[in-house]
Short mmCIF file of C-alpha atoms in Angstrom, two decimals:
data_model
loop_
_atom_site.label_atom_id
_atom_site.label_comp_id
_atom_site.label_asym_id
_atom_site.label_seq_id
_atom_site.Cartn_x
_atom_site.Cartn_y
_atom_site.Cartn_z
CA MET A 76 -13.97 0.56 23.47
CA ASP A 77 -12.75 2.42 26.61
CA GLN A 78 -15.64 1.45 28.86
CA VAL A 79 -15.58 -2.25 28.04
CA LYS A 80 -15.43 -4.32 31.24
CA ILE A 81 -12.14 -6.26 31.65
CA THR A 82 -11.85 -9.16 34.07
CA LEU A 83 -8.49 -9.27 36.04
CA PRO A 84 -6.73 -12.44 37.11
CA CYS A 85 -7.63 -11.60 40.77
CA GLY A 86 -11.36 -11.65 39.72
CA PHE A 87 -11.97 -7.90 39.95
CA GLU A 88 -13.15 -5.94 37.07
CA THR A 89 -11.86 -2.76 35.52
CA THR A 90 -12.26 -0.87 32.13
CA TYR A 91 -10.30 -1.17 28.91
CA ARG A 92 -9.33 2.53 29.35
CA ALA A 93 -8.11 2.11 32.91
CA LEU A 94 -6.01 -1.03 32.14
CA ASN A 95 -4.38 0.79 29.27
CA PHE A 96 -3.88 4.19 30.94
CA GLY A 97 -0.33 5.31 30.89
CA GLY A 98 0.64 2.83 28.14
CA GLU A 99 2.83 0.57 30.19
CA LYS A 100 3.02 -3.09 29.09
CA VAL A 101 3.39 -4.38 32.80
CA LYS A 102 1.66 -2.65 35.75
CA LYS A 103 0.45 -3.36 39.15
CA CYS A 104 -3.19 -4.74 39.44
CA ILE A 105 -5.35 -1.71 39.55
CA MET A 106 -7.76 -3.37 42.17
CA CYS A 107 -5.59 -5.46 44.65
CA GLU A 108 -2.25 -3.51 43.86
CA GLN A 109 -0.29 -6.64 44.63
CA GLU A 110 0.06 -8.71 41.46
CA ASP A 111 1.97 -7.57 38.32
CA LEU A 112 -0.21 -7.60 35.21
CA ILE A 113 1.05 -8.06 31.64
CA VAL A 114 -1.60 -6.07 29.83
CA ASP A 115 -1.52 -8.04 26.66
CA SER A 116 -2.06 -11.26 28.58
CA VAL A 117 -5.04 -9.91 30.44
CA LEU A 118 -6.57 -8.67 27.31
CA ASN A 119 -6.00 -12.18 25.78
CA LEU A 120 -8.05 -13.97 28.53
CA PRO A 121 -10.94 -15.70 26.72
CA ALA A 122 -13.78 -13.81 28.41
CA ASN A 123 -11.90 -10.44 27.70
CA ARG A 124 -11.26 -11.36 24.12
CA LEU A 125 -14.93 -12.17 23.65
CA ARG A 126 -16.12 -8.82 25.12
CA LEU A 127 -13.70 -6.82 23.11
CA LYS A 128 -14.71 -8.69 19.89
CA GLU A 129 -18.40 -7.92 20.67
CA LYS A 130 -17.51 -4.22 21.15
CA GLU A 131 -15.60 -4.30 18.04
CA ILE A 132 -18.58 -5.64 16.21
CA GLU A 133 -20.83 -3.03 17.83
CA LEU A 134 -18.58 -0.20 16.58
CA GLU A 135 -18.35 -1.71 13.08
CA LEU A 136 -22.15 -2.03 12.93
CA GLU A 137 -22.59 1.60 13.83
CA LYS A 138 -20.12 2.50 11.02
CA LEU A 139 -21.82 0.16 8.63
CA LYS A 140 -25.25 1.66 9.38
CA LYS A 141 -23.94 5.19 8.68
CA LEU A 142 -22.39 3.97 5.37
CA GLN A 143 -25.59 2.24 4.34
CA ASN A 144 -27.74 5.40 5.06
CA GLU A 145 -25.26 7.44 3.09
CA ILE A 146 -25.05 5.14 0.17
CA SER A 147 -29.02 4.79 0.28
CA SER A 148 -29.25 8.52 -0.34
CA VAL A 149 -26.67 8.34 -3.18
CA LYS A 150 -28.57 5.47 -4.87
CA GLN A 151 -31.87 7.49 -5.07
CA ASP A 152 -30.29 9.93 -7.50
CA PRO A 153 -26.53 9.26 -8.26
CA HIS A 154 -26.48 12.08 -10.98
CA PHE A 155 -27.79 14.69 -8.49
CA TYR A 156 -25.14 13.77 -5.91
CA PHE A 157 -22.34 13.87 -8.54
CA GLU A 158 -23.76 17.26 -9.82
CA LYS A 159 -23.55 18.57 -6.30
CA SER A 160 -20.04 17.20 -5.78
CA TYR A 161 -18.78 18.97 -8.80
CA GLU A 162 -20.91 22.08 -8.21
CA ARG A 163 -18.37 23.91 -6.26
CA ILE A 164 -15.38 23.43 -8.58
CA LEU A 165 -17.48 24.27 -11.71
CA ILE A 166 -18.60 27.61 -9.96
CA GLU A 167 -14.97 28.40 -9.18
CA LEU A 168 -14.15 27.92 -12.89
CA ASP A 169 -16.86 30.33 -13.93
CA ILE A 170 -15.68 32.91 -11.45
CA ARG A 171 -12.04 32.66 -12.48
CA LYS A 172 -13.01 32.93 -16.05
CA GLU A 173 -14.76 36.36 -15.42
CA VAL A 174 -11.81 37.68 -13.46
CA VAL A 175 -9.19 37.08 -16.18
CA LYS A 176 -11.41 37.44 -19.22
CA ARG A 177 -10.47 41.15 -19.75
CA LYS A 178 -6.81 40.22 -20.48
CA PHE A 179 -7.00 37.24 -22.55
CA GLU A 180 -10.43 36.88 -24.02
CA LYS A 181 -10.02 34.44 -26.88
CA LYS A 182 -7.26 32.31 -25.32
CA LEU A 183 -9.22 32.29 -22.05
CA ASP A 184 -12.41 31.03 -23.74
CA ASP A 185 -10.61 28.21 -25.58
CA TYR A 186 -8.77 27.02 -22.40
CA TYR A 187 -11.89 27.37 -20.32
CA THR A 188 -13.91 25.16 -22.74
CA ASN A 189 -11.20 22.43 -22.91
CA LEU A 190 -10.85 22.33 -19.09
CA THR A 191 -14.59 22.07 -18.29
CA LYS A 192 -15.09 19.49 -21.10
CA ASP A 193 -12.17 17.42 -19.48
CA LEU A 194 -13.72 17.87 -15.99
CA LYS A 195 -16.98 16.77 -17.16
CA ALA A 196 -15.65 13.93 -19.02
CA GLN A 197 -13.86 12.70 -15.76
CA LYS A 198 -17.18 13.15 -14.00
CA ASP A 199 -18.96 11.08 -16.55
CA THR A 200 -16.32 8.41 -16.47
CA ILE A 201 -16.45 8.24 -12.63
CA ILE A 202 -20.36 8.00 -12.88
CA LYS A 203 -20.02 5.14 -15.22
CA ASN A 204 -17.53 3.47 -12.88
CA PHE A 205 -19.93 4.20 -10.01
CA GLU A 206 -22.92 2.70 -11.80
CA GLU A 207 -20.96 -0.36 -12.93
CA ASN A 208 -19.71 -0.92 -9.40
CA LEU A 209 -23.25 -0.30 -7.97
CA ALA A 210 -24.56 -3.02 -10.32
CA LYS A 211 -22.09 -5.38 -9.07
CA GLU A 212 -22.80 -4.48 -5.40
CA ALA A 213 -26.40 -5.01 -6.07
CA LYS A 214 -25.97 -8.49 -7.34
CA SER A 215 -24.13 -9.64 -4.30
CA ALA A 216 -25.68 -7.20 -1.92
CA ARG A 217 -26.39 -8.33 1.64
CA THR A 218 -28.10 -5.42 3.36
CA ALA A 219 -29.22 -7.07 6.48
CA PHE A 220 -26.67 -8.18 8.97
CA GLU A 221 -28.66 -9.96 11.63
CA ARG A 222 -26.41 -10.78 14.58
CA PRO A 223 -25.74 -14.60 14.76
CA SER A 224 -27.09 -16.34 18.03
CA ILE A 225 -24.28 -17.80 20.08
CA ASP A 226 -26.28 -18.54 23.22
CA SER A 227 -26.65 -22.16 22.27
CA LEU A 228 -22.81 -22.57 21.96
CA THR A 229 -21.03 -23.57 25.16
CA ASN A 230 -17.38 -23.19 23.97
CA ILE A 231 -16.05 -19.65 24.16
CA GLU A 232 -13.75 -20.31 21.23
CA GLU A 233 -16.73 -21.44 19.11
CA LYS A 234 -18.56 -18.22 20.10
CA PHE A 235 -15.46 -16.25 19.24
CA SER A 236 -15.11 -17.97 15.76
CA VAL A 237 -18.79 -17.24 14.96
CA LEU A 238 -18.34 -13.57 15.88
CA GLU A 239 -15.10 -13.33 14.02
CA THR A 240 -16.66 -14.55 10.94
CA TYR A 241 -19.67 -12.16 11.44
CA LEU A 242 -17.16 -9.35 11.83
CA LYS A 243 -15.37 -10.08 8.65
CA GLU A 244 -18.70 -10.07 6.68
CA ILE A 245 -19.47 -6.72 8.16
CA SER A 246 -15.98 -5.26 7.46
CA GLN A 247 -16.01 -6.43 3.88
CA LYS A 248 -19.37 -4.88 3.33
CA SER A 249 -18.14 -1.65 4.76
CA ASP A 250 -15.04 -1.72 2.52
CA ASP A 251 -17.34 -2.24 -0.53
CA LEU A 252 -19.63 0.63 0.43
CA ASN A 253 -16.64 2.93 1.35
CA LYS A 254 -15.29 2.43 -2.17
CA LEU A 255 -18.76 3.48 -3.79
CA ILE A 256 -18.89 6.45 -1.37
CA ARG A 257 -15.46 7.52 -2.30
CA LEU A 258 -16.34 7.33 -5.93
CA SER A 259 -19.45 9.60 -5.27
CA LYS A 260 -17.20 12.29 -3.60
CA LYS A 261 -14.50 12.42 -6.24
CA GLY A 262 -15.56 15.94 -7.20
CA GLN A 263 -15.11 17.14 -3.53
CA ASN A 264 -11.48 16.57 -3.84
CA LYS A 265 -11.07 18.79 -6.92
CA LYS A 266 -10.07 22.40 -6.39
CA LEU A 267 -8.88 25.23 -8.75
CA HIS A 268 -5.15 25.78 -8.48
CA CYS A 269 -4.28 29.27 -9.50
CA CYS A 270 -0.76 30.55 -10.44
CA ARG A 271 0.59 33.90 -11.50
CA ASP A 272 -1.38 35.94 -14.03
CA ASN A 273 1.40 37.23 -16.21
CA ILE A 274 2.90 34.32 -18.15
CA ASP A 275 0.41 32.25 -20.14
CA ILE A 276 -3.25 31.19 -20.14
CA GLU A 277 -2.73 27.99 -18.18
CA ARG A 278 -0.79 29.87 -15.35
CA ILE A 279 -3.19 32.80 -15.58
CA PHE A 280 -6.35 30.71 -15.37
CA GLY A 281 -5.08 27.84 -13.12
CA ASP A 282 -5.59 23.90 -13.32
CA ILE A 283 -7.66 21.33 -11.73
CA VAL A 284 -5.80 19.62 -8.87
CA THR A 285 -6.89 17.06 -6.22
CA SER A 286 -6.75 18.18 -2.50
CA ASP A 287 -7.31 14.94 -0.91
CA PRO A 288 -6.28 15.00 2.73
CA GLN A 289 -5.17 11.33 2.38
CA LEU A 290 -2.26 12.75 0.38
CA ASN A 291 -0.92 15.04 3.11
CA TYR A 292 2.55 13.94 4.21
CA LYS A 293 5.39 15.58 5.92
CA PRO A 294 8.96 14.40 5.71
CA ALA A 295 11.63 13.43 8.35
CA VAL A 296 15.14 12.06 7.59
CA VAL A 297 15.49 8.59 9.07
CA PHE A 298 19.27 8.53 9.34
CA ASP A 299 22.37 9.85 7.69
CA ASN A 300 24.00 7.44 5.28
CA ARG A 301 27.32 8.93 5.94
CA GLN A 302 27.76 6.92 9.08
CA ASN A 303 28.05 3.79 6.98
CA ASP A 304 31.07 2.81 4.89
CA SER A 305 28.90 3.07 1.76
CA SER A 306 25.81 5.34 1.45
CA PHE A 307 24.09 3.23 -1.19
CA ILE A 308 21.09 1.24 0.11
CA PHE A 309 20.53 -1.85 -2.16
CA CYS A 310 17.35 -3.17 -0.42
CA ARG A 311 14.99 -2.95 2.38
CA GLU A 312 12.43 -5.05 4.27
CA GLU A 313 9.88 -4.26 7.06
CA VAL A 314 10.23 -6.27 10.24
CA ALA A 315 7.59 -4.66 12.33
CA GLU A 316 5.86 -1.20 12.51
CA ASN A 317 8.64 1.43 12.09
CA LYS A 318 11.40 -1.26 12.12
CA PHE A 319 13.26 -1.98 8.81
CA LEU A 320 16.04 -4.03 7.54
CA PHE A 321 18.47 -2.31 5.12
CA GLY A 322 21.16 -3.78 2.79
CA PHE A 323 24.31 -1.75 2.70
CA ASP A 324 26.66 -3.19 0.28
CA LYS A 325 27.80 -6.45 1.96
CA LYS A 326 26.02 -5.94 5.32
CA ILE A 327 22.64 -5.66 6.73
CA GLN A 328 21.29 -3.38 9.38
CA LEU A 329 18.14 -3.33 11.45
CA TRP A 330 16.81 0.19 12.22
CA ASP A 331 14.02 1.77 14.20
CA VAL A 332 12.98 4.46 11.81
CA SER A 333 10.88 6.33 14.18
CA GLU A 334 13.70 6.61 16.82
CA LYS A 335 16.35 7.05 14.06
CA LYS A 336 18.32 4.27 15.88
CA ARG A 337 20.35 1.36 14.55
CA LEU A 338 19.45 -1.78 16.45
CA MET A 339 21.42 -4.69 14.99
CA GLU A 340 23.95 -5.50 12.23
CA TYR A 341 24.34 -8.73 10.32
CA THR A 342 27.56 -9.58 8.36
CA GLY A 343 28.52 -12.60 6.30
CA HIS A 344 28.01 -11.85 2.61
CA SER A 345 31.11 -11.34 0.51
CA ASP A 346 29.36 -9.10 -2.17
CA HIS A 347 26.34 -6.71 -2.47
CA VAL A 348 23.19 -7.83 -0.63
CA LEU A 349 20.54 -7.46 -3.39
CA ALA A 350 17.22 -8.56 -1.67
CA LEU A 351 15.74 -9.29 1.80
CA CYS A 352 12.52 -11.03 2.89
CA MET A 353 10.91 -11.93 6.26
CA ILE A 354 10.34 -15.68 6.69
CA GLN A 355 9.20 -15.79 10.31
CA ASN A 356 8.61 -13.25 13.06
CA ASP A 357 12.34 -13.70 14.23
CA MET A 358 13.91 -14.84 10.95
CA PHE A 359 14.72 -13.35 7.53
CA ALA A 360 16.46 -14.35 4.37
CA SER A 361 18.89 -12.36 2.32
CA CYS A 362 20.42 -12.96 -1.20
CA SER A 363 23.52 -11.45 -2.67
CA ALA A 364 25.72 -10.91 -5.73
CA ASP A 365 27.98 -13.59 -4.01
CA CYS A 366 25.51 -16.26 -5.41
CA THR A 367 24.28 -17.27 -1.81
CA ILE A 368 21.07 -17.16 0.08
CA LYS A 369 21.58 -16.70 3.86
CA ILE A 370 18.94 -17.32 6.65
CA TRP A 371 19.27 -15.02 9.68
CA ASN A 372 18.10 -15.01 13.43
CA ILE A 373 17.00 -11.34 13.83
CA SER A 374 17.62 -11.30 17.67
CA SER A 375 20.84 -13.07 17.76
CA SER A 376 22.19 -11.63 14.38
CA LYS A 377 23.56 -15.04 13.62
CA CYS A 378 23.40 -16.63 10.06
CA VAL A 379 21.80 -20.05 10.74
CA ARG A 380 22.20 -21.50 7.18
CA THR A 381 23.80 -20.60 3.80
CA ILE A 382 22.07 -21.93 0.76
CA LEU A 383 24.03 -22.57 -2.51
CA GLY A 384 22.61 -23.34 -5.90
CA HIS A 385 22.75 -20.39 -8.30
CA PRO A 386 26.05 -19.92 -10.24
CA LEU A 387 25.38 -16.19 -10.80
CA ALA A 388 24.06 -13.24 -8.66
CA ILE A 389 20.73 -13.85 -7.05
CA VAL A 390 18.58 -10.53 -7.67
CA THR A 391 15.15 -11.37 -6.08
CA LEU A 392 13.95 -13.39 -3.05
CA ILE A 393 10.39 -13.67 -1.83
CA CYS A 394 8.81 -15.91 0.83
CA LEU A 395 5.52 -17.63 -0.30
CA LYS A 396 2.46 -18.07 1.75
CA ASN A 397 3.32 -21.65 2.08
CA GLY A 398 6.67 -20.87 3.63
CA LYS A 399 8.73 -21.65 0.71
CA LEU A 400 11.50 -19.32 -0.73
CA VAL A 401 11.62 -18.27 -4.30
CA SER A 402 14.80 -16.84 -5.83
CA SER A 403 15.65 -15.57 -9.29
CA SER A 404 19.04 -15.00 -10.60
CA PHE A 405 21.12 -13.64 -13.58
CA ASP A 406 21.57 -17.38 -14.50
CA LYS A 407 18.00 -17.08 -16.00
CA THR A 408 16.56 -19.55 -13.53
CA ILE A 409 13.82 -19.27 -10.78
CA LYS A 410 14.28 -21.63 -7.97
CA LEU A 411 11.88 -22.84 -5.12
CA TRP A 412 13.60 -23.69 -1.81
CA ASN A 413 12.94 -25.41 1.46
CA TYR A 414 14.78 -22.75 3.56
CA LYS A 415 14.80 -25.06 6.70
CA THR A 416 16.87 -27.74 4.93
CA GLY A 417 18.36 -25.68 1.94
CA GLU A 418 16.92 -28.27 -0.54
CA CYS A 419 16.02 -26.83 -4.07
CA ILE A 420 12.46 -28.09 -4.55
CA LYS A 421 11.84 -26.97 -8.11
CA LYS A 422 13.76 -25.10 -10.87
CA LEU A 423 12.05 -22.94 -13.50
CA GLU A 424 14.00 -22.26 -16.67
CA SER A 425 13.39 -18.85 -18.27
CA LEU A 426 14.30 -18.08 -21.87
CA LYS A 427 15.16 -14.42 -20.85
CA GLN A 428 16.97 -13.00 -17.78
CA ILE A 429 14.68 -12.10 -15.08
CA SER A 430 14.84 -8.43 -13.88
CA ASN A 431 14.97 -7.61 -10.14
CA PHE A 432 11.33 -7.93 -9.30
CA THR A 433 9.24 -10.99 -8.46
CA LEU A 434 5.80 -11.17 -6.71
CA GLU A 435 3.59 -13.90 -5.42
CA GLY A 436 0.21 -14.12 -7.30
CA GLU A 437 -2.95 -16.16 -6.67
CA ASN A 438 -3.30 -19.92 -7.08
CA ASN A 439 0.41 -21.09 -6.74
CA THR A 440 1.73 -18.48 -9.15
CA ILE A 441 4.65 -16.03 -9.15
CA ILE A 442 4.86 -12.89 -11.29
CA CYS A 443 8.18 -11.92 -12.82
CA ALA A 444 9.46 -8.96 -14.76
CA SER A 445 11.51 -10.16 -17.77
CA GLU A 446 14.43 -8.60 -19.71
CA ASP A 447 12.21 -8.89 -22.87
CA TYR A 448 9.92 -6.04 -21.73
CA SER A 449 7.28 -8.62 -20.68
CA ILE A 450 5.66 -9.70 -17.38
CA ARG A 451 5.48 -13.44 -16.96
CA ILE A 452 3.26 -15.47 -14.71
CA TRP A 453 4.54 -18.99 -13.63
CA ASN A 454 2.78 -21.77 -11.89
CA VAL A 455 5.48 -22.93 -9.21
CA GLU A 456 3.99 -26.31 -8.94
CA THR A 457 4.20 -27.35 -12.61
CA GLY A 458 6.84 -24.94 -13.75
CA ILE A 459 4.66 -23.70 -16.57
CA ASN A 460 4.65 -20.02 -17.88
CA VAL A 461 0.83 -19.69 -17.79
CA LYS A 462 0.46 -16.16 -18.92
CA THR A 463 2.60 -13.31 -20.48
CA LEU A 464 1.68 -9.65 -20.36
CA LYS A 465 3.08 -7.57 -23.18
CA GLY A 466 2.80 -3.78 -23.70
CA HIS A 467 5.97 -2.12 -22.36
CA THR A 468 8.73 -1.08 -24.79
CA GLU A 469 11.60 -1.17 -22.34
CA VAL A 470 12.73 -3.35 -19.37
CA VAL A 471 10.03 -3.65 -16.67
CA HIS A 472 11.76 -2.59 -13.49
CA PHE A 473 9.05 -2.73 -10.81
CA LEU A 474 5.79 -4.61 -10.10
CA LYS A 475 3.00 -4.08 -7.47
CA LEU A 476 -0.18 -6.16 -6.94
CA ILE A 477 -3.18 -3.82 -6.49
CA ASN A 478 -5.51 -6.72 -5.59
CA SER A 479 -5.82 -10.39 -6.56
CA ASN A 480 -6.81 -9.48 -10.21
CA SER A 481 -4.90 -6.22 -10.80
CA LEU A 482 -1.21 -5.36 -11.26
CA ALA A 483 0.75 -2.24 -11.72
CA SER A 484 4.14 -2.14 -13.52
CA GLY A 485 6.84 0.44 -13.91
CA SER A 486 9.25 0.46 -16.93
CA PHE A 487 12.29 2.26 -18.45
CA ASP A 488 9.85 3.29 -21.10
CA LYS A 489 8.67 6.01 -18.71
CA LYS A 490 5.14 4.41 -18.19
CA VAL A 491 3.22 2.94 -15.32
CA LYS A 492 0.79 0.33 -16.58
CA TYR A 493 -2.27 -1.09 -14.86
CA TRP A 494 -3.14 -4.73 -15.79
CA SER A 495 -5.91 -7.12 -15.46
CA LEU A 496 -4.28 -10.51 -14.40
CA GLU A 497 -7.42 -12.43 -15.54
CA SER A 498 -7.51 -11.08 -19.08
CA GLY A 499 -3.81 -10.07 -19.45
CA GLN A 500 -4.91 -6.75 -20.88
CA CYS A 501 -3.47 -3.38 -20.08
CA LEU A 502 -6.45 -1.35 -18.47
CA LYS A 503 -4.69 1.97 -18.23
CA THR A 504 -1.21 3.61 -18.95
CA PHE A 505 0.07 6.51 -16.73
CA GLU A 506 2.67 8.78 -18.46
CA VAL A 507 5.63 9.71 -16.27
CA ILE A 508 6.86 12.96 -17.86
CA SER A 509 10.34 13.38 -16.41
CA GLU A 510 12.08 10.09 -16.02
CA TYR A 511 11.32 6.35 -15.84
CA PRO A 512 9.08 5.30 -12.81
CA GLY A 513 10.73 3.39 -9.95
CA PRO A 514 9.18 1.45 -6.95
CA LEU A 515 5.38 1.30 -6.70
CA ALA A 516 2.91 1.05 -3.55
CA ILE A 517 -0.82 1.20 -3.25
CA LEU A 518 -2.76 3.09 -0.61
CA ASN A 519 -5.98 1.65 0.93
CA SER A 520 -7.93 4.30 -0.95
CA GLY A 521 -6.65 2.82 -4.16
CA TYR A 522 -4.24 5.53 -5.09
CA LEU A 523 -1.06 4.36 -6.64
CA ILE A 524 2.31 5.80 -5.56
CA SER A 525 5.26 5.71 -7.78
CA GLY A 526 9.00 6.70 -7.15
CA SER A 527 11.16 7.98 -10.00
CA VAL A 528 14.93 8.37 -11.00
CA ASP A 529 14.38 12.18 -10.74
CA GLY A 530 13.89 11.91 -6.93
CA THR A 531 10.08 12.47 -7.02
CA ILE A 532 7.18 10.35 -5.74
CA ARG A 533 3.87 10.70 -7.44
CA PHE A 534 0.38 9.76 -6.40
CA TRP A 535 -2.00 8.48 -9.10
CA ASP A 536 -5.77 8.14 -9.37
CA THR A 537 -6.12 4.46 -10.84
CA ASP A 538 -9.72 5.24 -12.01
CA SER A 539 -8.78 8.32 -14.18
CA GLY A 540 -4.99 7.85 -14.62
CA GLU A 541 -4.62 11.48 -13.26
CA CYS A 542 -1.45 12.33 -11.34
CA LEU A 543 -2.93 13.89 -8.25
CA LYS A 544 0.18 15.02 -6.28
CA MET A 545 4.00 15.01 -6.71
CA MET A 546 6.57 15.23 -3.78
CA GLN A 547 10.26 15.90 -4.08
CA ALA A 548 11.88 13.18 -2.00
CA ASN A 549 15.64 13.98 -3.00
CA ARG A 550 17.56 14.85 -6.08
CA ASP A 551 18.59 11.30 -6.86
CA ASN A 552 16.94 8.06 -7.85
CA VAL A 553 14.12 6.85 -5.59
CA CYS A 554 15.07 3.12 -5.63
CA GLY A 555 12.88 1.99 -2.63
CA LEU A 556 9.39 2.76 -1.61
CA TYR A 557 7.57 1.18 1.32
CA LEU A 558 4.19 1.69 3.01
CA THR A 559 3.81 0.95 6.83
CA LYS A 560 0.57 -0.44 8.19
CA ASN A 561 -0.37 3.08 9.11
CA GLU A 562 0.28 4.11 5.50
CA ASN A 563 3.28 6.17 6.37
CA VAL A 564 5.79 6.18 3.43
CA LEU A 565 9.46 5.27 3.55
CA THR A 566 11.55 6.41 0.54
CA ILE A 567 14.95 5.03 -0.18
CA CYS A 568 17.21 7.12 -2.55
CA ALA A 569 20.28 5.83 -4.24
CA GLN A 570 22.82 8.34 -2.65
CA SER A 571 20.69 10.20 -0.12
CA SER A 572 19.36 9.57 3.37
CA PRO A 573 16.15 7.60 3.67
CA ILE A 574 13.08 9.79 4.32
CA PHE A 575 10.08 8.73 6.43
CA TRP A 576 6.89 10.47 5.33
CA SER A 577 4.07 10.60 8.00
CA LYS A 578 0.59 11.64 7.49
CA PHE A 579 -0.55 15.03 9.01
#
């Protein structure tokens, strides 16, 4: 990308690297040294956008070619690749077995047999998943990505549109192949974790853990809650990369978490702020226990509209893709709003109280956690409860969409469940040993993250149901968990300072 030719407004050409050198947003023209250049505006010139898009396609094609070559090798003999993938960890098990055998012969043999059986069962399960995904990929496979001709097109925007569609097809194929390759390398992320040799057989022998570099995070405190009148953070919302809104009791604050700096404060609610959601680049909405929804201008910090309509506390607020707001309340109703006019467009009646989590689903649906331990899917156009997911034995407290057809839920029954939205069936259940699971997030790799009331966050393999890693965020309830675009993690604890976890 660095060597892509960029045309300047003065007519001279430079390179992408030279234009971006130093990181300034505004700089003197590199060639004529007279005109001030806004870097983003120069890059958005039609000819420059086209060149950058063509280079992006070239880089994606190179990546796709490498992935296709790698997956072709795996396809020839998947079992061989999986055997090689698990070879090192199985050899480690053998070596460790011989080292400790002299002390605990019988216990050691029993434990080793069970451990290798479980490991091989995991391998067989993953091979089965791989072969199923491979079969799906083969049915819809498009292996050749011949570059579309744009020479006959005269309009640059038409050319750009054709190339953009082409790039999306390539990127989707790369994502599909990446998933297959990650499955084929599961065994490489396994290692033998050894503990002291003087307590019991598990600690003597060790256990199988995952050492995936995607799970390496280091913490940094965002800010000290003691500078606020109340230390309790009720809600949060991302505005831009590293910029978050936080609800502190009756007020809302905008923070730059990377700079640990408060940028703005918004006041107007008369009771606890319970939910926040972005509705435009410079607008957000809040709801409160004072039974109101407020619409705010981020830059001016002014409340531009107050919406009334719920007689009891409003606990959830989301903005749908069509721009409409959805709220749920302790009054057992879900309401659809036009936030520009304050008009209530539709009211959905629930037989049970809605808990504090609502998500937007596919095809004009919303997904709500209900007090009766169920998860209900509503059509917002018709107001009909189209599907109910049952399986938890306590109140469902958190929801997270994995993709368009998969949902994760966390409940007071100390379980995280993984659902198929199409069938309504629970596909997997993850046991949280210590306390009930809190907020949920999903990494691009497919790993699920859950917070907990015991102050920990856990990383889960959604294929095997295995807990891959646990990190101690604080000693109190993790009530908020948020992923940035770069997959850094922000954890909000009930009575402790927020922590920003960055990858290393």
